[in-house]
């Protein structure tokens, strides 16, 4: 891991749009060298997000119907299709500069998957990746075993990945299902995949820790999966002005940088 270091912070439960804007600002600052690498960990209020390649037909309820259910609907700049975020799901947004030696989108996406695989293993579930399907998967019938998709009885998605890179600085990240209400995924076709369902640690094991507990205790797993040195996660769940707390006096002298490579699933 050498000299690479990233600060990690837990933001508590927040609505999606303010955190999305915070990411955009941090990415611009990171791309211009005004801040160091940072990893945001958050639990979102219910929201359906659409990626740049989203098929709106994969949102199975209209905006008004979603609003009546207390679910926001937000367009994002990440790659991929439709995703749901909500309470009981750990969402991780690394803001990392991959320059000069990690400018490989596939390698980075695989590192996000590795973090979720390690999180799942720590909670008693074996999970893995599936060729042609981005994200992390488990076998509902045998959650303590993973020998690959061909040997799985019932594939189910445990975690989603969606990224965007700006001048090789990463944005967005992954969503890992701890005890999220799985009925919420009936509002969408998750990531446009109709052939397989969505699962959670709670469904697979009968129990799951809180998002807060996992977030505040995951610095070693983040370090291993992302190959950076991450000190203990700082709890900023009670901070109201996150931008000021995270950037101090840092200010970007230029506007948001040009978007380069999206990927999601």
PDB file of C-alpha atoms in Angstrom:
ATOM      1  CA  UNK A   1       0.000   0.000   0.000  1.00  0.00           C
ATOM      2  CA  UNK A   2       3.029   2.240   0.461  1.00  0.00           C
ATOM      3  CA  UNK A   3       2.429   5.961   0.617  1.00  0.00           C
ATOM      4  CA  UNK A   4      -1.167   5.807  -0.629  1.00  0.00           C
ATOM      5  CA  UNK A   5      -3.559   6.896   2.096  1.00  0.00           C
ATOM      6  CA  UNK A   6      -7.249   7.736   2.134  1.00  0.00           C
ATOM      7  CA  UNK A   7      -9.369   9.301   4.830  1.00  0.00           C
ATOM      8  CA  UNK A   8     -12.698   7.523   5.439  1.00  0.00           C
ATOM      9  CA  UNK A   9     -15.774   9.172   6.945  1.00  0.00           C
ATOM     10  CA  UNK A  10     -19.248   7.912   7.854  1.00  0.00           C
ATOM     11  CA  UNK A  11     -21.914  10.469   6.994  1.00  0.00           C
ATOM     12  CA  UNK A  12     -24.879   8.779   8.660  1.00  0.00           C
ATOM     13  CA  UNK A  13     -28.287   8.635   6.956  1.00  0.00           C
ATOM     14  CA  UNK A  14     -28.667  11.293   4.280  1.00  0.00           C
ATOM     15  CA  UNK A  15     -30.782  12.080   1.239  1.00  0.00           C
ATOM     16  CA  UNK A  16     -29.120  11.268  -2.046  1.00  0.00           C
ATOM     17  CA  UNK A  17     -28.970  14.601  -3.863  1.00  0.00           C
ATOM     18  CA  UNK A  18     -26.911  16.588  -1.299  1.00  0.00           C
ATOM     19  CA  UNK A  19     -24.347  13.775  -1.161  1.00  0.00           C
ATOM     20  CA  UNK A  20     -24.280  13.605  -4.947  1.00  0.00           C
ATOM     21  CA  UNK A  21     -23.451  17.319  -5.078  1.00  0.00           C
ATOM     22  CA  UNK A  22     -20.844  16.874  -2.346  1.00  0.00           C
ATOM     23  CA  UNK A  23     -19.173  14.155  -4.414  1.00  0.00           C
ATOM     24  CA  UNK A  24     -19.058  16.397  -7.475  1.00  0.00           C
ATOM     25  CA  UNK A  25     -17.336  19.138  -5.496  1.00  0.00           C
ATOM     26  CA  UNK A  26     -14.840  16.763  -3.878  1.00  0.00           C
ATOM     27  CA  UNK A  27     -13.984  15.198  -7.233  1.00  0.00           C
ATOM     28  CA  UNK A  28     -13.206  18.624  -8.721  1.00  0.00           C
ATOM     29  CA  UNK A  29     -11.006  19.483  -5.738  1.00  0.00           C
ATOM     30  CA  UNK A  30      -9.242  16.117  -5.888  1.00  0.00           C
ATOM     31  CA  UNK A  31      -8.626  16.373  -9.635  1.00  0.00           C
ATOM     32  CA  UNK A  32      -6.987  19.758  -9.103  1.00  0.00           C
ATOM     33  CA  UNK A  33      -4.880  18.471  -6.206  1.00  0.00           C
ATOM     34  CA  UNK A  34      -6.541  20.570  -3.496  1.00  0.00           C
ATOM     35  CA  UNK A  35      -7.540  17.618  -1.278  1.00  0.00           C
ATOM     36  CA  UNK A  36      -6.279  14.089  -0.692  1.00  0.00           C
ATOM     37  CA  UNK A  37      -8.115  10.828  -1.379  1.00  0.00           C
ATOM     38  CA  UNK A  38     -11.287  10.411   0.686  1.00  0.00           C
ATOM     39  CA  UNK A  39     -13.875   7.642   1.077  1.00  0.00           C
ATOM     40  CA  UNK A  40     -17.476   8.558   1.911  1.00  0.00           C
ATOM     41  CA  UNK A  41     -19.629   5.945   3.658  1.00  0.00           C
ATOM     42  CA  UNK A  42     -23.331   6.688   3.882  1.00  0.00           C
ATOM     43  CA  UNK A  43     -26.800   5.228   4.392  1.00  0.00           C
ATOM     44  CA  UNK A  44     -29.309   6.867   2.076  1.00  0.00           C
ATOM     45  CA  UNK A  45     -32.933   7.722   2.521  1.00  0.00           C
ATOM     46  CA  UNK A  46     -35.023   5.797  -0.071  1.00  0.00           C
ATOM     47  CA  UNK A  47     -34.096   6.797  -3.621  1.00  0.00           C
ATOM     48  CA  UNK A  48     -34.191   5.383  -7.139  1.00  0.00           C
ATOM     49  CA  UNK A  49     -31.247   6.564  -9.244  1.00  0.00           C
ATOM     50  CA  UNK A  50     -30.894   6.436 -13.005  1.00  0.00           C
ATOM     51  CA  UNK A  51     -27.515   6.100 -14.656  1.00  0.00           C
ATOM     52  CA  UNK A  52     -26.561   7.588 -18.004  1.00  0.00           C
ATOM     53  CA  UNK A  53     -27.585   4.418 -19.833  1.00  0.00           C
ATOM     54  CA  UNK A  54     -30.797   3.899 -17.858  1.00  0.00           C
ATOM     55  CA  UNK A  55     -33.907   2.519 -19.508  1.00  0.00           C
ATOM     56  CA  UNK A  56     -36.717   4.464 -17.861  1.00  0.00           C
ATOM     57  CA  UNK A  57     -38.933   1.429 -18.443  1.00  0.00           C
ATOM     58  CA  UNK A  58     -36.955  -0.248 -15.674  1.00  0.00           C
ATOM     59  CA  UNK A  59     -38.562   2.159 -13.184  1.00  0.00           C
ATOM     60  CA  UNK A  60     -41.836   0.370 -12.491  1.00  0.00           C
ATOM     61  CA  UNK A  61     -43.590   3.239 -10.677  1.00  0.00           C
ATOM     62  CA  UNK A  62     -44.079   6.823 -11.794  1.00  0.00           C
ATOM     63  CA  UNK A  63     -42.400   9.750 -10.059  1.00  0.00           C
ATOM     64  CA  UNK A  64     -45.596  10.735  -8.221  1.00  0.00           C
ATOM     65  CA  UNK A  65     -46.211   7.169  -7.056  1.00  0.00           C
ATOM     66  CA  UNK A  66     -42.635   6.950  -5.800  1.00  0.00           C
ATOM     67  CA  UNK A  67     -43.013  10.277  -3.996  1.00  0.00           C
ATOM     68  CA  UNK A  68     -46.125   8.989  -2.228  1.00  0.00           C
ATOM     69  CA  UNK A  69     -44.004   6.082  -0.982  1.00  0.00           C
ATOM     70  CA  UNK A  70     -41.305   8.494   0.234  1.00  0.00           C
ATOM     71  CA  UNK A  71     -38.866   7.490  -2.510  1.00  0.00           C
ATOM     72  CA  UNK A  72     -36.880  10.132  -4.421  1.00  0.00           C
ATOM     73  CA  UNK A  73     -36.123   9.743  -8.136  1.00  0.00           C
ATOM     74  CA  UNK A  74     -32.773  11.177  -9.266  1.00  0.00           C
ATOM     75  CA  UNK A  75     -30.846  11.295 -12.552  1.00  0.00           C
ATOM     76  CA  UNK A  76     -27.109  10.750 -12.047  1.00  0.00           C
ATOM     77  CA  UNK A  77     -23.981  10.886 -14.185  1.00  0.00           C
ATOM     78  CA  UNK A  78     -22.749   7.404 -13.331  1.00  0.00           C
ATOM     79  CA  UNK A  79     -22.731   4.555 -15.808  1.00  0.00           C
ATOM     80  CA  UNK A  80     -25.335   1.846 -15.891  1.00  0.00           C
ATOM     81  CA  UNK A  81     -29.049   1.511 -15.424  1.00  0.00           C
ATOM     82  CA  UNK A  82     -31.479   1.830 -12.498  1.00  0.00           C
ATOM     83  CA  UNK A  83     -30.528   1.318  -8.848  1.00  0.00           C
ATOM     84  CA  UNK A  84     -32.313   1.578  -5.502  1.00  0.00           C
ATOM     85  CA  UNK A  85     -30.677   2.888  -2.328  1.00  0.00           C
ATOM     86  CA  UNK A  86     -32.293   2.902   1.092  1.00  0.00           C
ATOM     87  CA  UNK A  87     -31.939   2.313   4.833  1.00  0.00           C
ATOM     88  CA  UNK A  88     -30.096  -0.884   5.653  1.00  0.00           C
ATOM     89  CA  UNK A  89     -27.694  -0.523   2.735  1.00  0.00           C
ATOM     90  CA  UNK A  90     -24.069   0.546   3.087  1.00  0.00           C
ATOM     91  CA  UNK A  91     -23.111   2.874   0.241  1.00  0.00           C
ATOM     92  CA  UNK A  92     -19.452   3.657  -0.373  1.00  0.00           C
ATOM     93  CA  UNK A  93     -18.204   6.551  -2.522  1.00  0.00           C
ATOM     94  CA  UNK A  94     -14.399   6.537  -2.894  1.00  0.00           C
ATOM     95  CA  UNK A  95     -12.944   9.777  -4.240  1.00  0.00           C
ATOM     96  CA  UNK A  96      -9.567   8.408  -5.327  1.00  0.00           C
ATOM     97  CA  UNK A  97      -6.993   9.677  -7.818  1.00  0.00           C
ATOM     98  CA  UNK A  98      -5.952   6.614  -9.820  1.00  0.00           C
ATOM     99  CA  UNK A  99      -3.025   8.438 -11.413  1.00  0.00           C
ATOM    100  CA  UNK A 100      -0.314   7.613 -12.249  1.00  0.00           C
ATOM    101  CA  UNK A 101      -0.201   3.826 -11.954  1.00  0.00           C
ATOM    102  CA  UNK A 102      -3.830   2.680 -11.563  1.00  0.00           C
ATOM    103  CA  UNK A 103      -5.499   4.098 -14.660  1.00  0.00           C
ATOM    104  CA  UNK A 104      -7.489   0.949 -15.347  1.00  0.00           C
ATOM    105  CA  UNK A 105     -11.278   1.086 -14.997  1.00  0.00           C
ATOM    106  CA  UNK A 106     -11.733  -2.688 -14.878  1.00  0.00           C
ATOM    107  CA  UNK A 107      -9.117  -3.039 -12.178  1.00  0.00           C
ATOM    108  CA  UNK A 108     -10.830  -0.362 -10.121  1.00  0.00           C
ATOM    109  CA  UNK A 109     -14.300  -1.920 -10.514  1.00  0.00           C
ATOM    110  CA  UNK A 110     -12.823  -5.267  -9.450  1.00  0.00           C
ATOM    111  CA  UNK A 111     -11.370  -3.624  -6.327  1.00  0.00           C
ATOM    112  CA  UNK A 112     -14.838  -2.368  -5.350  1.00  0.00           C
ATOM    113  CA  UNK A 113     -16.171  -5.895  -5.783  1.00  0.00           C
ATOM    114  CA  UNK A 114     -13.339  -7.203  -3.606  1.00  0.00           C
ATOM    115  CA  UNK A 115     -14.335  -4.859  -0.769  1.00  0.00           C
ATOM    116  CA  UNK A 116     -17.892  -6.237  -0.839  1.00  0.00           C
ATOM    117  CA  UNK A 117     -16.664  -9.832  -1.037  1.00  0.00           C
ATOM    118  CA  UNK A 118     -14.544  -9.236   2.067  1.00  0.00           C
ATOM    119  CA  UNK A 119     -17.444  -7.526   3.865  1.00  0.00           C
ATOM    120  CA  UNK A 120     -19.716 -10.474   3.072  1.00  0.00           C
ATOM    121  CA  UNK A 121     -17.130 -13.001   4.257  1.00  0.00           C
ATOM    122  CA  UNK A 122     -16.711 -11.102   7.511  1.00  0.00           C
ATOM    123  CA  UNK A 123     -20.482 -11.486   8.004  1.00  0.00           C
ATOM    124  CA  UNK A 124     -20.617 -15.203   7.221  1.00  0.00           C
ATOM    125  CA  UNK A 125     -21.478 -15.123   3.510  1.00  0.00           C
ATOM    126  CA  UNK A 126     -19.312 -16.233   0.605  1.00  0.00           C
ATOM    127  CA  UNK A 127     -19.831 -14.127  -2.503  1.00  0.00           C
ATOM    128  CA  UNK A 128     -18.168 -13.507  -5.836  1.00  0.00           C
ATOM    129  CA  UNK A 129     -18.297 -11.927  -9.253  1.00  0.00           C
ATOM    130  CA  UNK A 130     -20.073 -13.245 -12.337  1.00  0.00           C
ATOM    131  CA  UNK A 131     -18.800 -12.933 -15.900  1.00  0.00           C
ATOM    132  CA  UNK A 132     -20.880 -10.442 -17.839  1.00  0.00           C
ATOM    133  CA  UNK A 133     -22.673  -9.088 -14.753  1.00  0.00           C
ATOM    134  CA  UNK A 134     -21.173  -6.223 -12.751  1.00  0.00           C
ATOM    135  CA  UNK A 135     -21.634  -6.387  -8.987  1.00  0.00           C
ATOM    136  CA  UNK A 136     -21.252  -9.039  -6.308  1.00  0.00           C
ATOM    137  CA  UNK A 137     -23.380 -12.163  -6.147  1.00  0.00           C
ATOM    138  CA  UNK A 138     -24.248 -14.951  -3.708  1.00  0.00           C
ATOM    139  CA  UNK A 139     -26.101 -18.267  -3.838  1.00  0.00           C
ATOM    140  CA  UNK A 140     -29.376 -18.053  -1.923  1.00  0.00           C
ATOM    141  CA  UNK A 141     -29.444 -21.825  -1.477  1.00  0.00           C
ATOM    142  CA  UNK A 142     -25.874 -22.077  -0.138  1.00  0.00           C
ATOM    143  CA  UNK A 143     -24.830 -18.660   1.172  1.00  0.00           C
ATOM    144  CA  UNK A 144     -21.752 -20.023   2.958  1.00  0.00           C
ATOM    145  CA  UNK A 145     -20.316 -21.422  -0.289  1.00  0.00           C
ATOM    146  CA  UNK A 146     -19.178 -19.806  -3.516  1.00  0.00           C
ATOM    147  CA  UNK A 147     -17.620 -21.860  -6.284  1.00  0.00           C
ATOM    148  CA  UNK A 148     -18.707 -19.570  -9.119  1.00  0.00           C
ATOM    149  CA  UNK A 149     -21.906 -18.876 -11.009  1.00  0.00           C
ATOM    150  CA  UNK A 150     -22.055 -22.240 -12.863  1.00  0.00           C
ATOM    151  CA  UNK A 151     -22.350 -24.059  -9.533  1.00  0.00           C
ATOM    152  CA  UNK A 152     -24.820 -21.685  -7.876  1.00  0.00           C
ATOM    153  CA  UNK A 153     -28.387 -22.937  -7.439  1.00  0.00           C
ATOM    154  CA  UNK A 154     -29.995 -19.482  -7.173  1.00  0.00           C
ATOM    155  CA  UNK A 155     -27.916 -16.442  -8.027  1.00  0.00           C
ATOM    156  CA  UNK A 156     -28.898 -13.242  -6.245  1.00  0.00           C
ATOM    157  CA  UNK A 157     -27.233  -9.840  -6.241  1.00  0.00           C
ATOM    158  CA  UNK A 158     -25.773  -8.798  -2.907  1.00  0.00           C
ATOM    159  CA  UNK A 159     -24.101  -5.574  -3.988  1.00  0.00           C
ATOM    160  CA  UNK A 160     -24.198  -3.162  -6.927  1.00  0.00           C
ATOM    161  CA  UNK A 161     -21.375  -1.149  -8.483  1.00  0.00           C
ATOM    162  CA  UNK A 162     -21.605   2.091 -10.465  1.00  0.00           C
ATOM    163  CA  UNK A 163     -18.703   4.436 -11.164  1.00  0.00           C
ATOM    164  CA  UNK A 164     -17.721   7.570 -13.021  1.00  0.00           C
ATOM    165  CA  UNK A 165     -14.190   8.851 -13.597  1.00  0.00           C
ATOM    166  CA  UNK A 166     -13.142  12.453 -14.059  1.00  0.00           C
ATOM    167  CA  UNK A 167      -9.488  12.921 -15.029  1.00  0.00           C
ATOM    168  CA  UNK A 168      -8.957   9.501 -13.413  1.00  0.00           C
ATOM    169  CA  UNK A 169     -10.549  10.599 -10.139  1.00  0.00           C
ATOM    170  CA  UNK A 170     -13.290   8.199  -9.076  1.00  0.00           C
ATOM    171  CA  UNK A 171     -16.893   9.043  -8.189  1.00  0.00           C
ATOM    172  CA  UNK A 172     -19.880   6.935  -7.084  1.00  0.00           C
ATOM    173  CA  UNK A 173     -18.935   3.414  -5.942  1.00  0.00           C
ATOM    174  CA  UNK A 174     -20.855   0.482  -4.475  1.00  0.00           C
ATOM    175  CA  UNK A 175     -24.032  -0.329  -2.530  1.00  0.00           C
ATOM    176  CA  UNK A 176     -23.922  -3.359  -0.201  1.00  0.00           C
ATOM    177  CA  UNK A 177     -27.164  -4.834   1.115  1.00  0.00           C
ATOM    178  CA  UNK A 178     -27.116  -5.475   4.861  1.00  0.00           C
ATOM    179  CA  UNK A 179     -30.726  -5.398   6.102  1.00  0.00           C
ATOM    180  CA  UNK A 180     -32.317  -3.258   3.398  1.00  0.00           C
ATOM    181  CA  UNK A 181     -36.027  -3.866   2.740  1.00  0.00           C
ATOM    182  CA  UNK A 182     -35.848  -6.104  -0.337  1.00  0.00           C
ATOM    183  CA  UNK A 183     -39.451  -5.306  -1.252  1.00  0.00           C
ATOM    184  CA  UNK A 184     -38.211  -1.891  -2.400  1.00  0.00           C
ATOM    185  CA  UNK A 185     -36.428  -3.519  -5.334  1.00  0.00           C
ATOM    186  CA  UNK A 186     -39.839  -4.416  -6.725  1.00  0.00           C
ATOM    187  CA  UNK A 187     -40.125  -0.747  -7.689  1.00  0.00           C
ATOM    188  CA  UNK A 188     -37.470  -1.225 -10.371  1.00  0.00           C
ATOM    189  CA  UNK A 189     -35.680  -3.752 -12.538  1.00  0.00           C
ATOM    190  CA  UNK A 190     -32.367  -3.554 -10.635  1.00  0.00           C
ATOM    191  CA  UNK A 191     -29.538  -2.621 -13.006  1.00  0.00           C
ATOM    192  CA  UNK A 192     -31.794  -3.795 -15.842  1.00  0.00           C
ATOM    193  CA  UNK A 193     -31.308  -7.467 -14.859  1.00  0.00           C
ATOM    194  CA  UNK A 194     -34.543  -9.461 -14.931  1.00  0.00           C
ATOM    195  CA  UNK A 195     -33.127 -12.984 -14.650  1.00  0.00           C
ATOM    196  CA  UNK A 196     -31.847 -12.796 -11.074  1.00  0.00           C
ATOM    197  CA  UNK A 197     -33.116 -11.318  -7.834  1.00  0.00           C
ATOM    198  CA  UNK A 198     -31.566  -9.181  -5.108  1.00  0.00           C
ATOM    199  CA  UNK A 199     -30.574 -10.424  -1.679  1.00  0.00           C
ATOM    200  CA  UNK A 200     -29.097  -9.125   1.585  1.00  0.00           C
ATOM    201  CA  UNK A 201     -26.942 -10.323   4.450  1.00  0.00           C
ATOM    202  CA  UNK A 202     -30.064 -10.474   6.597  1.00  0.00           C
ATOM    203  CA  UNK A 203     -31.925 -12.680   4.122  1.00  0.00           C
ATOM    204  CA  UNK A 204     -28.941 -15.003   3.702  1.00  0.00           C
ATOM    205  CA  UNK A 205     -28.002 -15.368   7.371  1.00  0.00           C
ATOM    206  CA  UNK A 206     -31.084 -14.329   9.354  1.00  0.00           C
ATOM    207  CA  UNK A 207     -29.273 -11.389  10.896  1.00  0.00           C
ATOM    208  CA  UNK A 208     -27.238  -8.323   9.970  1.00  0.00           C
ATOM    209  CA  UNK A 209     -25.446  -5.550  11.854  1.00  0.00           C
ATOM    210  CA  UNK A 210     -26.432  -1.935  11.371  1.00  0.00           C
ATOM    211  CA  UNK A 211     -24.980   0.164   8.583  1.00  0.00           C
ATOM    212  CA  UNK A 212     -23.371   2.358  11.205  1.00  0.00           C
ATOM    213  CA  UNK A 213     -21.568  -0.553  12.884  1.00  0.00           C
ATOM    214  CA  UNK A 214     -20.267  -1.939   9.600  1.00  0.00           C
ATOM    215  CA  UNK A 215     -19.191   1.486   8.327  1.00  0.00           C
ATOM    216  CA  UNK A 216     -17.296   2.423  11.476  1.00  0.00           C
ATOM    217  CA  UNK A 217     -15.528  -0.933  11.584  1.00  0.00           C
ATOM    218  CA  UNK A 218     -14.574  -1.483   7.950  1.00  0.00           C
ATOM    219  CA  UNK A 219     -11.301   0.443   7.590  1.00  0.00           C
ATOM    220  CA  UNK A 220      -9.160  -2.697   7.356  1.00  0.00           C
ATOM    221  CA  UNK A 221     -11.387  -4.194   4.656  1.00  0.00           C
ATOM    222  CA  UNK A 222     -11.310  -0.938   2.706  1.00  0.00           C
ATOM    223  CA  UNK A 223      -7.531  -0.950   2.981  1.00  0.00           C
ATOM    224  CA  UNK A 224      -7.246  -4.501   1.652  1.00  0.00           C
ATOM    225  CA  UNK A 225      -9.813  -4.222  -1.105  1.00  0.00           C
ATOM    226  CA  UNK A 226      -8.792  -0.811  -2.447  1.00  0.00           C
ATOM    227  CA  UNK A 227      -5.065  -1.255  -1.737  1.00  0.00           C
ATOM    228  CA  UNK A 228      -4.780   1.999   0.159  1.00  0.00           C
ATOM    229  CA  UNK A 229      -4.004   2.760   3.773  1.00  0.00           C
ATOM    230  CA  UNK A 230      -7.251   3.738   5.523  1.00  0.00           C
ATOM    231  CA  UNK A 231      -7.177   4.870   9.133  1.00  0.00           C
ATOM    232  CA  UNK A 232     -10.176   4.386  11.393  1.00  0.00           C
ATOM    233  CA  UNK A 233     -13.411   5.705   9.971  1.00  0.00           C
ATOM    234  CA  UNK A 234     -14.397   9.102  11.339  1.00  0.00           C
ATOM    235  CA  UNK A 235     -18.013   9.483  12.409  1.00  0.00           C
ATOM    236  CA  UNK A 236     -19.466  12.631  10.811  1.00  0.00           C
ATOM    237  CA  UNK A 237     -23.102  11.579  11.029  1.00  0.00           C
ATOM    238  CA  UNK A 238     -23.976  14.624  13.169  1.00  0.00           C
ATOM    239  CA  UNK A 239     -22.133  17.183  11.029  1.00  0.00           C
ATOM    240  CA  UNK A 240     -24.482  19.577   9.242  1.00  0.00           C
ATOM    241  CA  UNK A 241     -22.042  21.381   6.916  1.00  0.00           C
ATOM    242  CA  UNK A 242     -20.215  18.442   5.399  1.00  0.00           C
ATOM    243  CA  UNK A 243     -18.575  20.415   2.611  1.00  0.00           C
ATOM    244  CA  UNK A 244     -16.852  22.787   5.018  1.00  0.00           C
ATOM    245  CA  UNK A 245     -15.906  19.962   7.374  1.00  0.00           C
ATOM    246  CA  UNK A 246     -14.351  17.890   4.590  1.00  0.00           C
ATOM    247  CA  UNK A 247     -12.650  20.590   2.541  1.00  0.00           C
ATOM    248  CA  UNK A 248     -11.773  23.295   5.021  1.00  0.00           C
ATOM    249  CA  UNK A 249     -10.530  26.271   3.056  1.00  0.00           C
ATOM    250  CA  UNK A 250      -9.861  24.213  -0.080  1.00  0.00           C
ATOM    251  CA  UNK A 251     -11.530  25.708  -3.121  1.00  0.00           C
ATOM    252  CA  UNK A 252     -11.395  24.612  -6.729  1.00  0.00           C
ATOM    253  CA  UNK A 253     -10.158  27.335  -9.047  1.00  0.00           C
ATOM    254  CA  UNK A 254     -11.833  25.725 -12.046  1.00  0.00           C
ATOM    255  CA  UNK A 255     -15.252  24.193 -12.702  1.00  0.00           C
ATOM    256  CA  UNK A 256     -16.074  20.476 -12.666  1.00  0.00           C
ATOM    257  CA  UNK A 257     -13.685  18.520 -14.844  1.00  0.00           C
ATOM    258  CA  UNK A 258     -14.705  16.636 -17.947  1.00  0.00           C
ATOM    259  CA  UNK A 259     -16.291  13.229 -17.342  1.00  0.00           C
ATOM    260  CA  UNK A 260     -14.410  10.355 -18.884  1.00  0.00           C
ATOM    261  CA  UNK A 261     -15.497   6.750 -18.306  1.00  0.00           C
ATOM    262  CA  UNK A 262     -18.744   5.485 -16.718  1.00  0.00           C
ATOM    263  CA  UNK A 263     -19.433   1.882 -15.723  1.00  0.00           C
ATOM    264  CA  UNK A 264     -22.123   0.302 -13.611  1.00  0.00           C
ATOM    265  CA  UNK A 265     -24.186  -2.716 -12.697  1.00  0.00           C
TER     266      UNK A 265
END
